[in-house]
Coordinates of C-alpha atoms in Angstrom, one line a residue:
M1 CA -11.8 -0.9 17.2
G2 CA -12.9 -3.3 19.9
R3 CA -14.0 -6.7 18.8
H4 CA -17.5 -8.0 19.4
S5 CA -17.5 -11.8 20.2
L6 CA -19.2 -14.8 21.4
P7 CA -18.5 -15.8 25.0
D8 CA -15.9 -18.3 23.5
Q9 CA -11.8 -18.4 22.4
Y10 CA -11.7 -17.1 18.7
G11 CA -8.7 -17.4 16.6
A12 CA -7.2 -19.2 13.7
G13 CA -7.2 -23.0 14.7
G14 CA -8.7 -22.7 18.2
S15 CA -10.2 -25.6 19.8
D16 CA -13.8 -25.7 20.3
P17 CA -14.6 -23.8 23.6
R18 CA -17.6 -25.1 24.8
P19 CA -18.0 -26.0 28.1
R20 CA -17.3 -30.0 28.6
T21 CA -20.6 -30.7 30.6
R22 CA -22.8 -29.5 27.9
R23 CA -20.9 -31.9 25.3
R24 CA -21.4 -34.8 27.9
T25 CA -25.2 -33.7 28.1
V26 CA -25.3 -33.7 24.5
A27 CA -23.4 -37.1 24.1
I28 CA -25.6 -39.1 26.5
A29 CA -29.0 -37.3 24.9
T30 CA -27.7 -38.4 21.5
V31 CA -26.8 -42.1 22.6
L32 CA -30.4 -42.2 23.9
V33 CA -32.1 -40.8 20.7
L34 CA -30.0 -43.1 18.5
T35 CA -30.8 -46.0 20.2
A36 CA -34.4 -45.3 20.6
A37 CA -34.7 -44.5 16.9
G38 CA -32.8 -47.4 15.9
G39 CA -29.9 -45.6 14.7
T40 CA -31.7 -43.8 11.8
A41 CA -31.5 -40.2 13.4
A42 CA -28.1 -38.3 13.0
A43 CA -26.3 -36.1 15.5
V44 CA -25.1 -32.9 14.5
Q45 CA -22.2 -30.7 15.7
S46 CA -24.5 -28.4 17.5
G47 CA -26.0 -31.0 19.9
L48 CA -29.3 -30.5 17.6
L49 CA -30.6 -33.4 15.2
S50 CA -31.4 -33.4 11.8
F51 CA -33.8 -36.3 10.4
G52 CA -33.5 -37.0 6.9
G53 CA -32.1 -33.9 5.8
S54 CA -35.6 -32.4 6.5
C55 CA -33.8 -29.4 7.9
Q56 CA -33.1 -28.1 4.4
D57 CA -36.7 -27.2 3.9
D58 CA -36.3 -24.7 6.3
A59 CA -32.8 -23.6 6.1
V60 CA -31.4 -20.4 7.2
R61 CA -30.0 -18.7 3.8
L62 CA -27.2 -16.2 4.1
K63 CA -25.1 -14.7 1.3
L64 CA -21.2 -14.7 2.2
A65 CA -18.7 -12.5 0.4
A66 CA -15.4 -13.6 0.9
S67 CA -11.9 -12.5 -0.5
P68 CA -11.3 -13.9 -4.0
D69 CA -8.4 -15.9 -2.5
L70 CA -10.2 -17.4 0.3
A71 CA -13.5 -17.8 -1.8
P72 CA -12.7 -21.6 -3.1
A73 CA -12.1 -22.8 0.4
L74 CA -15.2 -21.5 2.1
R75 CA -17.1 -22.7 -1.2
A76 CA -15.7 -26.3 -0.1
A77 CA -16.3 -25.7 3.7
A78 CA -20.3 -24.4 2.9
K79 CA -20.8 -27.5 0.7
R80 CA -19.4 -30.0 3.4
A81 CA -21.6 -28.0 6.1
R82 CA -25.0 -28.9 3.8
D83 CA -23.5 -32.4 2.8
Q84 CA -23.0 -32.7 6.7
N85 CA -26.8 -30.9 7.4
L86 CA -24.8 -28.3 9.7
T87 CA -28.1 -26.7 11.8
S88 CA -28.4 -23.8 14.1
D89 CA -31.4 -24.3 16.5
G90 CA -32.5 -27.3 14.3
R91 CA -32.5 -25.2 11.0
C92 CA -29.8 -26.1 8.2
V93 CA -27.2 -23.5 7.6
A94 CA -27.2 -22.5 3.8
M95 CA -24.1 -20.5 3.1
E96 CA -24.2 -19.2 -0.7
V97 CA -20.4 -17.9 -1.2
T98 CA -19.4 -15.1 -3.6
A99 CA -16.0 -13.9 -4.5
Q100 CA -15.6 -9.9 -4.1
D101 CA -12.6 -7.8 -4.0
S102 CA -12.2 -6.5 -0.5
Y103 CA -11.9 -3.1 -1.5
K104 CA -14.8 -2.9 -3.5
L105 CA -16.9 -4.1 -0.7
T106 CA -15.2 -1.6 1.6
D107 CA -16.5 1.0 -0.9
T108 CA -20.1 0.3 -1.0
L109 CA -20.2 -0.1 2.4
L110 CA -18.6 3.3 3.1
A111 CA -20.9 5.0 0.8
G112 CA -24.0 3.3 2.8
R113 CA -25.1 1.3 -0.3
K114 CA -27.2 -1.7 0.0
T115 CA -25.6 -4.8 -0.3
D116 CA -27.4 -8.5 0.0
V117 CA -24.6 -9.7 1.7
Q118 CA -25.0 -10.6 5.4
V119 CA -21.7 -12.1 6.2
W120 CA -18.3 -10.6 4.9
V121 CA -14.8 -12.3 5.1
P122 CA -12.2 -9.7 3.8
D123 CA -8.5 -10.5 3.8
S124 CA -7.8 -8.2 6.4
E125 CA -9.1 -6.4 9.3
L126 CA -7.5 -3.4 8.0
W127 CA -10.5 -2.8 5.6
I128 CA -12.9 -3.3 8.7
Q129 CA -11.2 -0.7 10.4
R130 CA -11.5 1.9 7.5
I131 CA -15.1 1.0 7.8
A132 CA -15.3 1.6 11.5
A133 CA -13.6 4.8 11.1
D134 CA -16.6 6.6 9.3
T135 CA -19.6 7.1 11.2
K136 CA -21.6 7.0 7.6
A137 CA -20.5 3.5 6.9
T138 CA -22.7 0.4 7.0
E139 CA -21.9 -1.2 10.2
V140 CA -19.6 -4.3 10.1
T141 CA -18.7 -6.6 13.1
P142 CA -16.1 -8.8 13.2
V143 CA -16.7 -12.0 15.1
G144 CA -13.6 -14.0 15.1
S145 CA -10.9 -15.3 12.5
F146 CA -10.1 -19.2 11.5
A147 CA -7.2 -18.7 8.8
S148 CA -4.4 -16.2 8.2
S149 CA -1.4 -16.1 5.6
P150 CA 2.0 -14.3 6.0
V151 CA 3.1 -11.4 3.6
G152 CA 6.7 -12.1 1.6
V153 CA 8.3 -11.7 -1.4
A154 CA 8.2 -14.4 -4.2
M155 CA 10.2 -14.7 -7.0
V156 CA 11.3 -17.1 -10.1
P157 CA 14.1 -19.4 -9.3
E158 CA 16.7 -17.5 -11.2
A159 CA 15.9 -14.3 -9.4
A160 CA 15.7 -15.9 -6.0
K161 CA 19.2 -17.5 -6.6
S162 CA 20.7 -14.3 -7.7
L163 CA 20.0 -13.0 -4.2
G164 CA 21.0 -16.1 -2.2
W165 CA 17.9 -18.0 -1.6
P166 CA 16.8 -19.7 0.8
Q167 CA 20.4 -19.3 2.8
K168 CA 20.4 -15.4 2.7
S169 CA 17.5 -13.5 4.7
Y170 CA 16.8 -10.0 4.1
D171 CA 14.7 -7.1 6.0
W172 CA 12.3 -5.3 4.1
I173 CA 14.1 -2.6 3.2
E174 CA 16.9 -4.7 2.0
L175 CA 14.8 -7.0 0.0
V176 CA 12.9 -4.5 -1.6
G177 CA 16.3 -2.3 -2.2
A178 CA 17.8 -5.5 -3.7
T179 CA 15.4 -5.7 -6.4
M180 CA 15.8 -2.4 -7.4
Q181 CA 19.7 -2.7 -7.8
D182 CA 19.2 -4.7 -11.0
D183 CA 17.5 -3.6 -13.8
S184 CA 17.0 -7.3 -14.9
L185 CA 15.1 -7.8 -11.3
K186 CA 11.8 -6.1 -11.4
L187 CA 9.3 -5.7 -8.2
G188 CA 5.8 -5.8 -8.5
A189 CA 2.8 -5.8 -6.2
A190 CA -0.8 -5.0 -6.2
D191 CA -1.7 -1.5 -5.6
P192 CA -1.8 -0.7 -1.6
S193 CA -4.9 1.4 -2.0
R194 CA -6.8 -1.8 -3.2
S195 CA -4.9 -4.7 -1.6
A196 CA -4.1 -5.6 1.6
T197 CA -1.2 -7.5 0.9
G198 CA 0.5 -4.4 -0.9
L199 CA -0.3 -2.0 2.0
L200 CA 0.8 -4.0 4.9
A201 CA 4.3 -4.7 3.2
L202 CA 4.4 -1.3 2.2
T203 CA 3.3 -0.1 6.0
Q204 CA 6.4 -2.5 7.1
L205 CA 8.6 -1.0 4.7
S206 CA 7.5 2.5 6.0
T207 CA 8.1 1.2 9.7
G208 CA 11.6 -0.2 8.8
A209 CA 12.5 3.0 6.9
A210 CA 12.1 5.0 10.3
G211 CA 14.7 3.5 12.1
I212 CA 17.4 4.2 9.9
E213 CA 19.2 7.6 8.9
G214 CA 17.6 8.7 5.6
G215 CA 15.3 5.9 5.3
D216 CA 12.2 7.6 4.9
T217 CA 13.6 9.2 1.7
Q218 CA 15.0 5.7 0.5
A219 CA 11.5 4.5 1.3
A220 CA 9.7 7.1 -1.0
A221 CA 12.1 6.4 -3.6
M222 CA 11.4 2.6 -3.6
M223 CA 7.8 3.6 -3.5
K224 CA 7.8 6.1 -6.6
T225 CA 9.5 3.1 -8.3
L226 CA 7.5 0.4 -7.1
S227 CA 4.3 2.6 -8.0
Q228 CA 5.3 1.9 -11.9
R229 CA 4.9 -1.6 -11.7
T230 CA 1.7 -2.2 -9.6
S231 CA -1.4 -3.8 -10.8
D232 CA -5.2 -3.5 -9.4
S233 CA -5.5 -6.8 -7.4
D234 CA -3.3 -9.7 -5.8
T235 CA -4.7 -12.1 -8.8
Q236 CA -3.8 -9.2 -11.8
V237 CA -0.4 -9.2 -10.2
L238 CA 0.4 -12.6 -10.9
D239 CA -0.2 -12.1 -14.3
T240 CA 2.9 -10.2 -14.7
L241 CA 5.2 -13.0 -13.9
P242 CA 7.6 -14.2 -16.9
R243 CA 6.0 -17.1 -19.3
D244 CA 9.5 -18.3 -20.4
S245 CA 11.9 -20.7 -18.2
S246 CA 14.3 -18.1 -18.0
G247 CA 12.4 -16.0 -16.0
T248 CA 13.5 -13.0 -17.9
E249 CA 11.3 -13.0 -20.9
Q250 CA 13.8 -10.3 -22.6
G251 CA 12.4 -7.9 -24.7
N252 CA 9.2 -7.6 -22.6
P253 CA 10.0 -4.8 -19.9
K254 CA 6.4 -5.6 -18.3
R255 CA 7.0 -8.8 -16.7
N256 CA 8.2 -8.9 -13.1
Q257 CA 10.8 -11.6 -11.8
A258 CA 9.8 -10.6 -8.2
L259 CA 6.1 -9.6 -6.3
I260 CA 5.0 -9.2 -2.9
L261 CA 2.7 -11.8 -2.3
S262 CA 0.9 -13.8 0.6
E263 CA 2.0 -17.2 1.3
Q264 CA -1.1 -18.7 0.2
A265 CA -1.3 -17.0 -3.4
A266 CA 2.2 -18.4 -3.8
F267 CA 1.0 -21.7 -2.7
A268 CA -2.1 -21.4 -4.9
Y269 CA 0.1 -20.7 -8.0
N270 CA 2.7 -23.1 -7.4
S271 CA 0.1 -25.6 -6.9
A272 CA -1.8 -24.9 -10.3
G273 CA 1.8 -25.7 -12.0
D274 CA 0.9 -22.9 -14.9
G275 CA 4.3 -21.8 -14.7
E276 CA 7.9 -22.2 -13.1
G277 CA 7.5 -22.5 -9.8
L278 CA 8.2 -19.5 -7.2
D279 CA 10.4 -19.3 -4.1
L280 CA 9.7 -17.2 -1.1
F281 CA 11.3 -14.9 0.7
Y282 CA 10.4 -14.0 4.4
P283 CA 11.7 -10.9 5.5
K284 CA 13.6 -11.4 8.8
D285 CA 12.1 -8.4 10.6
G286 CA 8.7 -9.8 10.1
S287 CA 5.8 -11.2 7.9
P288 CA 2.5 -8.9 8.1
R289 CA -0.3 -11.2 8.0
L290 CA -3.7 -11.5 6.3
D291 CA -6.1 -12.4 9.4
Y292 CA -9.4 -13.2 7.3
P293 CA -11.8 -11.4 10.0
F294 CA -15.2 -13.3 9.7
S295 CA -17.8 -10.3 10.0
L296 CA -21.4 -9.7 10.2
V297 CA -22.7 -6.8 7.9
D298 CA -25.2 -4.5 9.4
Q299 CA -25.8 -6.9 12.3
P300 CA -28.9 -4.9 13.8
K301 CA -30.9 -5.8 10.5
L302 CA -30.1 -9.6 10.5
T303 CA -32.5 -11.5 12.4
T304 CA -31.7 -13.6 15.3
D305 CA -31.7 -16.8 13.2
E306 CA -29.4 -15.2 10.5
S307 CA -26.9 -14.1 13.3
R308 CA -26.8 -17.3 15.3
A309 CA -26.9 -19.5 12.0
A310 CA -23.5 -17.1 10.8
L311 CA -21.7 -17.7 14.0
R312 CA -22.3 -21.3 13.7
F313 CA -20.7 -21.4 10.7
M314 CA -17.7 -19.6 11.5
N315 CA -17.4 -22.0 14.6
Y316 CA -17.7 -24.8 12.4
L317 CA -14.9 -23.4 10.1
R318 CA -12.5 -23.5 13.2
K319 CA -13.1 -27.3 13.7
P320 CA -10.3 -29.8 13.0
E321 CA -11.5 -31.3 10.1
Q322 CA -12.0 -27.6 8.6
A323 CA -9.0 -26.5 9.6
R324 CA -7.2 -29.2 7.7
L325 CA -9.5 -28.2 4.7
M326 CA -8.2 -24.4 4.9
E327 CA -4.7 -26.0 5.2
K328 CA -5.1 -27.5 2.0
Y329 CA -6.1 -24.5 0.0
G330 CA -2.6 -22.7 1.5
F331 CA -4.2 -20.8 4.4
R332 CA -2.9 -21.3 7.8
T333 CA -4.9 -22.2 10.7
S334 CA -2.6 -22.1 14.1
A335 CA -0.1 -19.7 15.4
D336 CA 2.0 -22.3 16.8
E337 CA 2.0 -25.1 14.2
V338 CA 3.1 -24.3 10.6
P339 CA 2.7 -27.5 8.3
Q340 CA 5.5 -27.7 6.6
T341 CA 4.0 -29.0 3.2
L342 CA 2.1 -25.9 2.8
V343 CA 5.5 -23.7 3.2
T344 CA 7.3 -25.9 0.9
R345 CA 4.7 -25.8 -1.7
A346 CA 4.4 -22.0 -1.7
G347 CA 8.1 -22.0 -2.3
G348 CA 9.4 -21.4 1.3
S349 CA 12.3 -23.3 2.6
K350 CA 14.8 -23.8 5.7
P351 CA 16.4 -21.4 6.8
Q352 CA 13.9 -18.6 5.8
P353 CA 12.2 -17.6 8.7
Y354 CA 8.8 -18.9 7.6
A355 CA 7.7 -20.1 11.4
Q356 CA 8.6 -16.9 13.2
D357 CA 5.8 -15.3 15.3
A358 CA 3.3 -12.9 13.5
L359 CA 3.9 -9.4 13.5
K360 CA 1.5 -7.5 15.7
P361 CA -1.0 -5.8 13.7
A362 CA -0.2 -2.5 12.3
A363 CA -1.9 0.4 14.3
E364 CA -4.3 2.1 12.1
T365 CA -2.4 5.4 12.1
A366 CA 0.7 3.6 10.8
L367 CA -1.6 2.3 7.9
Q368 CA -2.7 5.6 7.2
E369 CA 0.4 7.4 7.3
A370 CA 1.9 4.7 5.0
L371 CA -1.0 5.1 2.7
G372 CA -0.9 8.9 2.4
T373 CA 2.9 8.6 2.1
W374 CA 2.2 6.2 -1.3
T375 CA -0.5 8.6 -2.2
I376 CA 1.4 11.3 -2.3
T377 CA 4.8 10.1 -3.3
V378 CA 3.3 8.0 -6.2
Q379 CA 0.3 10.0 -7.7
N380 CA 1.4 12.0 -10.7
A381 CA 2.8 15.5 -10.0
R382 CA 2.8 18.8 -11.6
I383 CA 5.8 20.5 -10.3
T384 CA 7.6 23.7 -11.5
T385 CA 11.8 24.0 -10.5
V386 CA 13.3 27.4 -10.0
V387 CA 16.7 27.3 -10.1
D388 CA 19.5 30.1 -8.6
A389 CA 21.6 31.2 -11.2
S390 CA 23.2 34.0 -9.4
S391 CA 27.1 34.4 -9.8
S392 CA 27.3 32.8 -6.3
M393 CA 26.5 29.2 -7.6
S394 CA 29.9 29.3 -9.5
E395 CA 31.7 28.7 -6.0
L396 CA 33.2 25.9 -5.0
V397 CA 31.6 23.2 -3.1
P398 CA 34.0 22.6 0.2
G399 CA 35.8 19.5 -0.5
T400 CA 35.3 18.7 -4.5
S401 CA 36.5 20.1 -7.7
Q402 CA 32.9 21.4 -8.5
S403 CA 30.9 24.4 -8.3
R404 CA 27.4 24.6 -6.4
M405 CA 25.9 24.7 -9.7
D406 CA 27.6 21.5 -11.1
V407 CA 26.5 19.4 -7.9
T408 CA 23.0 21.0 -8.3
K409 CA 22.5 20.0 -11.8
A410 CA 23.9 16.5 -11.2
S411 CA 21.1 16.3 -8.5
L412 CA 18.4 17.6 -10.5
L413 CA 18.9 15.3 -13.1
Q414 CA 18.9 12.4 -10.4
A415 CA 15.4 13.9 -9.1
L416 CA 14.0 14.0 -12.8
A417 CA 14.8 10.5 -13.3
T418 CA 12.4 9.3 -10.6
F419 CA 9.6 11.0 -11.9
T420 CA 7.1 9.0 -14.8
P421 CA 5.9 9.9 -18.1
E422 CA 2.6 11.1 -16.5
D423 CA 4.5 13.8 -14.1
E424 CA 4.5 17.4 -15.2
I425 CA 7.5 19.3 -14.8
G426 CA 9.1 22.6 -16.0
L427 CA 12.1 24.8 -15.4
W428 CA 12.8 28.3 -14.6
K429 CA 16.2 30.1 -13.5
F430 CA 16.5 33.3 -11.6
S431 CA 19.3 36.0 -11.1
T432 CA 18.5 39.8 -11.5
K433 CA 17.2 41.4 -15.0
L434 CA 17.8 38.3 -16.9
D435 CA 14.4 38.8 -19.1
G436 CA 14.5 42.8 -19.7
D437 CA 13.3 44.1 -15.9
K438 CA 12.6 40.6 -15.0
D439 CA 14.6 38.6 -12.8
Y440 CA 13.8 35.3 -13.9
R441 CA 13.6 33.4 -17.3
V442 CA 11.4 30.0 -18.5
L443 CA 13.9 28.0 -20.0
V444 CA 11.0 24.9 -20.2
P445 CA 7.2 25.2 -19.5
T446 CA 6.1 22.9 -17.2
G447 CA 4.5 19.9 -19.3
R448 CA 4.0 16.4 -19.1
L449 CA 7.6 14.3 -19.3
G450 CA 6.3 12.0 -22.0
D451 CA 5.1 14.6 -24.4
S452 CA 6.8 14.6 -27.9
K453 CA 8.5 18.0 -28.4
D454 CA 10.8 18.7 -31.4
G455 CA 12.2 15.0 -32.1
G456 CA 12.1 14.4 -28.5
T457 CA 10.4 14.5 -25.4
Q458 CA 9.9 17.1 -22.7
R459 CA 12.1 14.5 -20.3
D460 CA 14.6 15.1 -23.0
E461 CA 14.4 19.0 -23.2
L462 CA 14.6 19.3 -19.2
T463 CA 17.5 17.0 -19.3
A464 CA 19.4 19.4 -21.9
A465 CA 18.0 22.3 -19.9
F466 CA 19.3 21.2 -16.5
S467 CA 22.5 20.4 -18.0
G468 CA 23.2 24.0 -19.6
L469 CA 22.7 25.6 -16.2
T470 CA 25.6 28.3 -15.7
P471 CA 25.8 30.7 -13.5
V472 CA 25.2 34.4 -14.6
P473 CA 28.5 36.8 -14.3
N474 CA 27.9 39.1 -11.6
G475 CA 24.1 38.0 -11.4
A476 CA 22.4 38.7 -8.1
T477 CA 19.6 37.1 -6.5
G478 CA 16.5 38.2 -7.1
L479 CA 14.5 36.2 -4.8
Y480 CA 11.4 37.5 -3.8
D481 CA 9.9 39.0 -7.6
T482 CA 10.9 35.4 -8.8
T483 CA 8.8 33.4 -6.0
L484 CA 5.8 35.8 -6.7
A485 CA 5.9 35.3 -10.5
A486 CA 6.4 31.6 -10.3
Y487 CA 3.8 31.1 -7.6
K488 CA 1.4 32.6 -9.8
A489 CA 1.8 31.0 -12.6
A490 CA 1.9 27.5 -10.7
T491 CA -1.6 28.2 -9.2
S492 CA -3.0 29.6 -12.5
S493 CA -2.3 26.6 -14.3
Y494 CA -3.5 24.2 -11.5
A495 CA -3.8 20.5 -12.4
D496 CA -6.7 18.8 -10.9
G497 CA -5.7 15.4 -9.9
K498 CA -2.1 15.8 -9.5
F499 CA 0.0 17.1 -6.8
N500 CA 0.7 20.4 -7.8
A501 CA 4.1 22.3 -6.1
L502 CA 6.7 25.0 -7.0
V503 CA 10.3 24.3 -5.8
V504 CA 12.5 26.9 -5.6
L505 CA 16.3 26.3 -4.9
T506 CA 18.4 29.2 -3.8
D507 CA 21.9 29.7 -2.2
G508 CA 21.4 33.4 -1.1
V509 CA 19.0 36.1 0.2
N510 CA 17.4 38.4 -2.2
Q511 CA 19.6 41.3 -3.1
D512 CA 17.3 42.6 -5.4
P513 CA 16.9 46.2 -4.0
G514 CA 14.1 47.3 -6.1
S515 CA 12.2 43.9 -5.6
I516 CA 9.3 43.9 -3.4
S517 CA 9.6 43.3 0.5
R518 CA 9.5 40.0 2.1
G519 CA 6.3 40.8 3.9
T520 CA 4.6 41.8 0.7
L521 CA 5.9 38.7 -1.0
I522 CA 4.2 36.2 2.1
S523 CA 1.2 38.7 2.2
R524 CA 0.5 38.1 -1.8
L525 CA 1.5 34.5 -1.6
Q526 CA -1.2 34.1 1.3
Q527 CA -4.0 35.6 -1.2
L528 CA -3.1 33.1 -4.1
T529 CA -3.4 30.0 -1.8
D530 CA -6.5 28.3 -2.3
P531 CA -6.8 25.5 0.2
D532 CA -9.1 23.4 -2.5
R533 CA -6.4 24.0 -4.9
P534 CA -3.1 23.5 -2.8
V535 CA 0.2 24.5 -4.6
P536 CA 2.8 24.2 -1.7
L537 CA 6.0 26.0 -2.1
I538 CA 8.8 24.0 -1.5
M539 CA 11.9 26.3 -0.8
I540 CA 15.5 24.9 -0.7
A541 CA 17.8 26.7 0.7
V542 CA 21.3 25.7 -0.7
G543 CA 24.8 26.5 1.2
P544 CA 26.1 28.5 3.9
D545 CA 24.6 31.9 2.4
A546 CA 21.1 30.6 2.2
D547 CA 18.4 31.7 5.4
R548 CA 16.9 28.6 6.2
A549 CA 14.7 30.4 8.4
E550 CA 13.4 32.9 5.9
A551 CA 12.8 29.9 3.4
Q552 CA 10.6 28.2 5.8
Q553 CA 8.8 31.7 6.5
I554 CA 8.0 32.2 3.0
A555 CA 7.2 28.5 2.4
R556 CA 4.9 28.0 5.3
S557 CA 2.8 30.9 4.3
T558 CA 1.5 28.6 0.8
G559 CA 1.4 25.5 3.1
G560 CA 4.8 24.1 2.2
T561 CA 7.8 23.7 3.8
G562 CA 11.4 25.3 3.6
Q563 CA 14.6 23.2 3.7
E564 CA 18.1 23.4 4.2
V565 CA 21.0 21.4 2.3
T566 CA 24.9 22.1 3.1
D567 CA 25.5 19.6 0.4
P568 CA 24.1 20.2 -3.1
S569 CA 24.1 16.4 -3.9
E570 CA 21.4 16.0 -1.6
I571 CA 19.0 18.3 -3.2
H572 CA 17.2 15.1 -5.1
E573 CA 16.7 13.5 -1.4
V574 CA 15.4 16.6 0.0
I575 CA 13.0 17.7 -2.9
L576 CA 11.4 14.0 -2.4
K577 CA 11.2 14.6 1.2
A578 CA 9.8 17.9 1.1
I579 CA 7.1 16.7 -1.7
V580 CA 5.9 14.1 0.7
A581 CA 6.0 16.1 4.0
A582 CA 4.0 18.9 2.2
G583 CA 1.7 16.5 0.6
A584 CA 0.7 14.9 4.0
Q585 CA 0.3 18.5 5.6
G586 CA -2.3 19.3 2.8
A587 CA -3.8 15.9 3.3
G588 CA -4.2 16.5 7.0

């Protein structure tokens, strides 16, 4: 969205933009007044005078809501402004600063609910963009920025050392991937749906993945793993760090040795000295930055005095003295100069690329795509898997000594491992006449993986069922009747609040002469499909004998996708990719 601005230059650390001629006039006038008054009057930065603090009697009082990380610095600046009798048009500027999570105030403004806040400084403009995209939301007008903080990955020293800090650098994909290769190195983050830090890092991860083969699937797998270690806020994620010197706190799997954090958050943590200091990695493909946009809330309803006082305070924050105050709290105030003491206290060190130029802000579409992928990938799922058990599944995969079924089972078990205890998964197999006249048999009804069952869990039962899949001797492929029956079951047992889907894997075309036709199948699937209760069918054609075109045609009738794999070992990747694609299509 376009920025509304004063006729001066905004930006973190910018100099006072007012015309030289005006400053000279003000200086001359001030000297004359001071001389005439015998030094009893005080000049203020705006060029208007305040006598004996009398401006406080008629101060312009504003409520400012700030991101919790920035609130302490703004309180200090507001106190300093009061002590110095900062004025706007001869009236003192009195700012009452409160800390408020950016996502919470965003929700309030999106809903159009009333707020007593006149000024808002969230941690990122992405919240402003989200509000601007909704015509029913309360209007928010950004007018400048005076601070920033890059986002990186902070680690306890033992973990950082194991990854070669500070000499070795990584891009986002490599860095996040490295934290997932070792069970003793856990990565935590704030929830991207509630944290700008989390969403900016997630967007950078997605952007980086788009440039490599198989990157989308790799990024989705990382998101799935990361989702199990997210906290509601940046403050809460710091509470997940180990509390012993080893950085492991063995026996406590909830502890994270690495966190996606802003530089300022690492600075504040290290400055507090509450635990072992953190070391900070700055990804070599760039660190997105929190930009703290100073914004007016519902500007049309503000008085002229309120608007001018708010802008006066914003300009005050960009003065050199206040810039140094921001740096004292761990914020950057210049795009050109990075204080070494700030970086060092945050855990940065050469040759980490902490001084590289800021990344161009992510486009709104990129942010939404990343958040959409995150939501679909990590939300709890209800998925029924239907596996072809016809005799052709016993054929060997070229170049291996394993059958199609052997490789398929291994890939399905790998996919199963990516789901959480809250996900619901079930298993059917099909051929022809497996259960009387039915071409299918329900091996494990769809249920929550963490549920207890016969001395084990749903996951244990599924693991055994997947492992026990075998081709049916002389069995044909009863694809159409099975798909319809499974889709009926999936739609009738729809789970609200979860991503519902049906996954059908087949290595051939329908071979049951007594079944319904393809046209009838598609017609009935369309009748069962409900846009308000979507259950996309994901049909995966495995091997050279399967018909991908048919798989696509059948799946699309439900809003799903048809996929093809020549190597069954790729099934787990294709399932994840198809879930993301189907979910994104449904969200759109």
